[in-house]
Short mmCIF file of C-alpha atoms in Angstrom, two decimals:
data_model
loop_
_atom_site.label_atom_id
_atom_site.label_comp_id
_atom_site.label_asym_id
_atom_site.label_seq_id
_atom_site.Cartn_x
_atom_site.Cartn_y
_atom_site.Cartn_z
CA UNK A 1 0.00 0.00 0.00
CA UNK A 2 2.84 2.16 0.91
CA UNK A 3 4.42 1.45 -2.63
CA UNK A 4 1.18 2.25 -4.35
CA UNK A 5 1.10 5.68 -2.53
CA UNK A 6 4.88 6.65 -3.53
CA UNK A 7 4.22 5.79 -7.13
CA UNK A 8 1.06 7.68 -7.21
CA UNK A 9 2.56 10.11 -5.04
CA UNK A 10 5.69 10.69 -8.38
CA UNK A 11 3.23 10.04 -10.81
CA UNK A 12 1.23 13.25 -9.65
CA UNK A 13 4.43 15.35 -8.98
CA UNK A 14 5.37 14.82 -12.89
CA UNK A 15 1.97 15.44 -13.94
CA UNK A 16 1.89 18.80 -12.14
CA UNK A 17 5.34 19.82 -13.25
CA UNK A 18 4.61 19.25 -17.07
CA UNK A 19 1.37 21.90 -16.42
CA UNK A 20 3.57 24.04 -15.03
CA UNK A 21 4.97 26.72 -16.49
CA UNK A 22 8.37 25.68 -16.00
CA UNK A 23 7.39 22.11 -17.44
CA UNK A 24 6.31 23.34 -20.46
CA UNK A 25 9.53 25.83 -20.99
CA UNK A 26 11.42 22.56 -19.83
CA UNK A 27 9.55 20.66 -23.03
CA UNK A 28 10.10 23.29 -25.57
CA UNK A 29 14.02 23.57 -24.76
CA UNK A 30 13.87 20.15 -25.40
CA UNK A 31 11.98 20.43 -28.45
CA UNK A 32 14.86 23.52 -29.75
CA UNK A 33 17.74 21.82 -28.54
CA UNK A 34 16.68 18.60 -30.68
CA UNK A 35 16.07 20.88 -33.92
CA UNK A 36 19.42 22.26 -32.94
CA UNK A 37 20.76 18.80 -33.03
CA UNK A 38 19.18 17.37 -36.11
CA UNK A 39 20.58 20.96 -38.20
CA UNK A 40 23.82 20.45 -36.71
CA UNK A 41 23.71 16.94 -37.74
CA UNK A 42 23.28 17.81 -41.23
CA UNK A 43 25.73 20.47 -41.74
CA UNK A 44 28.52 18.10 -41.22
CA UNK A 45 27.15 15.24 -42.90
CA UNK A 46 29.22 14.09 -45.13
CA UNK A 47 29.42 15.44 -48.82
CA UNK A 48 27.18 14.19 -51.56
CA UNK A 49 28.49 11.19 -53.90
CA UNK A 50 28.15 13.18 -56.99
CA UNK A 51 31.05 15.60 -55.53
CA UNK A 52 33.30 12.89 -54.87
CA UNK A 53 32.58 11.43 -58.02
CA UNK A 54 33.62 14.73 -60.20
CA UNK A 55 36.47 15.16 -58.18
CA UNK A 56 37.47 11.22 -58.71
CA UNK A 57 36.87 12.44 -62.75
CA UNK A 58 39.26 15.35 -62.28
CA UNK A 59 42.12 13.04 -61.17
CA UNK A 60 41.35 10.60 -64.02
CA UNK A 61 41.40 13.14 -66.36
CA UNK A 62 44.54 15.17 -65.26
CA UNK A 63 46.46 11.57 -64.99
CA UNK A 64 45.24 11.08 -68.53
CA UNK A 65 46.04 14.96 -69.73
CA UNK A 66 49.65 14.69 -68.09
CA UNK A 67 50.04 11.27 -70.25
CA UNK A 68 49.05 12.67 -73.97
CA UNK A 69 51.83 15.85 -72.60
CA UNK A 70 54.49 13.07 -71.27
CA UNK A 71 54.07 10.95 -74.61
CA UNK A 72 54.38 14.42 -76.81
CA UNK A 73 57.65 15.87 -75.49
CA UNK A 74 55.77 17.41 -72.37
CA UNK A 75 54.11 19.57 -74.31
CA UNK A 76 49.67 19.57 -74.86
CA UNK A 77 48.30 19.54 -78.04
CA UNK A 78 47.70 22.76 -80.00
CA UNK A 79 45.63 24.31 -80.94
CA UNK A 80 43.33 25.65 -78.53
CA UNK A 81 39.48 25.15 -78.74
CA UNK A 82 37.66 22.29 -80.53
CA UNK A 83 40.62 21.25 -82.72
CA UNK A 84 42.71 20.87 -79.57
CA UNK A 85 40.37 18.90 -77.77
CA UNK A 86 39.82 16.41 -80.65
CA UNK A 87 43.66 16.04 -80.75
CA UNK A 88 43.53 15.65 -76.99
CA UNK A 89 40.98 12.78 -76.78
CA UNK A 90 40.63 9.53 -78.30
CA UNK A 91 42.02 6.16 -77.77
CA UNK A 92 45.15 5.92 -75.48
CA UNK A 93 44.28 9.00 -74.82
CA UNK A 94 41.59 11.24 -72.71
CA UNK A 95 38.78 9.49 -72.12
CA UNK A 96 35.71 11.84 -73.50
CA UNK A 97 33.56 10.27 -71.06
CA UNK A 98 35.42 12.04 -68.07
CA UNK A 99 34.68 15.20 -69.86
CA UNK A 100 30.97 13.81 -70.83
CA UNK A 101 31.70 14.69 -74.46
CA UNK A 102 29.42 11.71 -76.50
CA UNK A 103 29.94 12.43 -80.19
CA UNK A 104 33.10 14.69 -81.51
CA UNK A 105 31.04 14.41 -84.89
CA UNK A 106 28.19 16.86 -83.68
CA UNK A 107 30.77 18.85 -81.48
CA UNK A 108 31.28 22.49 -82.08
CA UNK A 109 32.72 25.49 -80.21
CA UNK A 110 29.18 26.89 -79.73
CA UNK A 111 28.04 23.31 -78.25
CA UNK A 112 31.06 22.36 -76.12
CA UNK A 113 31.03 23.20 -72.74
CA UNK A 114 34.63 23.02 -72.02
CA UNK A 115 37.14 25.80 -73.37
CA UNK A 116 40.46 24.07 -73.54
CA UNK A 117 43.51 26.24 -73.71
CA UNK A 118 46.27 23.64 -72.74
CA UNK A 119 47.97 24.18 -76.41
CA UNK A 120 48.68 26.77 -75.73
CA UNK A 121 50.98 26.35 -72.42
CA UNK A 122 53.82 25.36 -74.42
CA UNK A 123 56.29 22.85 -72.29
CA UNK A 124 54.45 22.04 -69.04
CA UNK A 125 57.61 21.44 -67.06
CA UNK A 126 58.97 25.05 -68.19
CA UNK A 127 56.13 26.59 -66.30
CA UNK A 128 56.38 27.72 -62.68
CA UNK A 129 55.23 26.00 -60.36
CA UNK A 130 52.44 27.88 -58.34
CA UNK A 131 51.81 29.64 -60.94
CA UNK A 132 47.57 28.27 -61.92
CA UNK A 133 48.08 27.92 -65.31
CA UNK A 134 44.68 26.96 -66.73
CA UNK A 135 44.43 23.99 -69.44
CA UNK A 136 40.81 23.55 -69.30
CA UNK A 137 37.61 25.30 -67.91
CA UNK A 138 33.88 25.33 -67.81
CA UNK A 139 32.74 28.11 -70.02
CA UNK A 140 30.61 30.78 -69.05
CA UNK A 141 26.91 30.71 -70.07
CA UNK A 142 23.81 32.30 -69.15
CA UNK A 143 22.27 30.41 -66.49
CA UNK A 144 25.67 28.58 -65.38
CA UNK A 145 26.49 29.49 -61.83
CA UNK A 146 30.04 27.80 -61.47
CA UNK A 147 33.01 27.28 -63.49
CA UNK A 148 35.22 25.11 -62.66
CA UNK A 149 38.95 25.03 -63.92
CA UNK A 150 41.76 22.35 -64.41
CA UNK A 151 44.86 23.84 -63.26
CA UNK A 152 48.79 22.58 -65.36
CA UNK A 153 49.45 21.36 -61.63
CA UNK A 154 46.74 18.95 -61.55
CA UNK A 155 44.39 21.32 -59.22
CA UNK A 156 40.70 22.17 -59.58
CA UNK A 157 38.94 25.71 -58.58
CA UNK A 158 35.67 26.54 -58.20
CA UNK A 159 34.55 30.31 -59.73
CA UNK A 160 31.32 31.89 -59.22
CA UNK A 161 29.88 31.95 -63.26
CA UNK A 162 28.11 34.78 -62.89
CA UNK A 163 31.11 37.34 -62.85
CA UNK A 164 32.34 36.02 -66.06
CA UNK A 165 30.61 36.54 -69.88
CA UNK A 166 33.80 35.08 -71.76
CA UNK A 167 36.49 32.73 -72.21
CA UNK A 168 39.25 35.80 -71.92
CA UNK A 169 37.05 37.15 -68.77
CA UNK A 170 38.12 33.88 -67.20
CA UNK A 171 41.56 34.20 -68.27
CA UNK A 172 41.85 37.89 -67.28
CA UNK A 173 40.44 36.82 -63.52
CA UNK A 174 43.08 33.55 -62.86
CA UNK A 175 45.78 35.92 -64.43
CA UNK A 176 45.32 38.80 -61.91
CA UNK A 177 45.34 36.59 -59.02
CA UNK A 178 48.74 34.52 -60.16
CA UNK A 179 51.85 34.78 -58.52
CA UNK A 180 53.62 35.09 -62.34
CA UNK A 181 51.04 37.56 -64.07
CA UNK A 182 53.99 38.56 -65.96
CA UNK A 183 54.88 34.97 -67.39
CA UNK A 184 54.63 35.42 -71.16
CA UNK A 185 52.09 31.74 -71.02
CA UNK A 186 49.60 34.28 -70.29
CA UNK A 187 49.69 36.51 -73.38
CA UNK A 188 49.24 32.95 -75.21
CA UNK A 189 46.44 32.06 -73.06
CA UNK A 190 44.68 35.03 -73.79
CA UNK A 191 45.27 34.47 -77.55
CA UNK A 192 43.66 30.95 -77.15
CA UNK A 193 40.37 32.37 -75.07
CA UNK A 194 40.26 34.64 -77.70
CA UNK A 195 39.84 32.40 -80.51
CA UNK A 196 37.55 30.34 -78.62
CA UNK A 197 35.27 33.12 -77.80
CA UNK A 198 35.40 34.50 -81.78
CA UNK A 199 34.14 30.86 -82.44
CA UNK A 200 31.03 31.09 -80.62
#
């Protein structure tokens, strides 16, 4: 009987608490602190597969880039745009799935969505290093809202799209924040984004 009391006795207590003002601010910090939780949760989740797959492309497709340059004196083939790119994939060569190209018959500056300008480096290993030397990139389009750029040291960047309306925009931008702005590559770089963007 005494056993029955106590229980009732706690069962009451809780009861009153939870009506209580202080119960029911003690519920709703529990009810924030588990939103804060589950947000919190999912800003470090980890990052989605489709990231990790591009960037697993990347490396695939600089290891390949870096073989067609090893295989031709260490120098990319010229010249830049569409007729570069053909020359740059194929068999033994870059895979044009990596840069989701499907049919080089149908392919045209105005349809291709990368701008390549690697032809235009000259010998890779004559280049500083440091220096982000572009060999391919995204180009800009209406609607596009990143770029993203394969570097002559095998790194990738990520640009905003939306501050860039050209091929020599691009090349103007990676050029002012390089350690070598002066390096004479650039002037040919230029050239090459120029060419591409008189082809569109």
């Amino acid at each position: 009987m005494k056993k029955l009391f106590t229980l009732w006795t706690i069962l009451f207590c809780c009861a009153m608490v939870c009506g209580s003002p202080y119960g029911k601010a003690l519920q709703k910090a529990r009810q924030v602190s588990g939103q804060a939780e589950r947000r919190n949760a999912r800003a470090v989740a980890p990052a989605p597969r489709r990231q990790a797959a591009e960037g697993a492309e990347f490396k695939q497709l600089y290891a390949q880039i870096g073989e067609v340059a090893r295989l031709n004196r260490g120098v990319l083939p010229g010249p830049a745009g569409i007729a570069g790119l053909k020359k740059l994939c194929g068999p033994g060569r870059v895979s044009p799935a990596l840069l989701k190209i499907n049919d080089f018959k149908k392919l045209s500056e105005k349809n291709c969505p990368w701008a390549y300008v690697g032809g235009a480096l000259g010998q890779l290993k004559r280049l500083p290093a440091g220096g982000n030397f572009p060999v391919l990139f995204s180009k800009a389009a209406p609607g596009k809202k990143e770029i993203r750029v394969l570097f002559a040291d095998g790194s990738v960047k990520k640009f905003d799209a939306r501050q860039f309306r050209s091929s020599c925009d691009v090349i103007d931008a990676l050029r002012k924040s390089s350690r070598h702005a002066k390096n004479p590559a650039w002037i040919r770089l230029r050239v090459a984004a120029s060419h591409i963007d008189k082809s569109l």
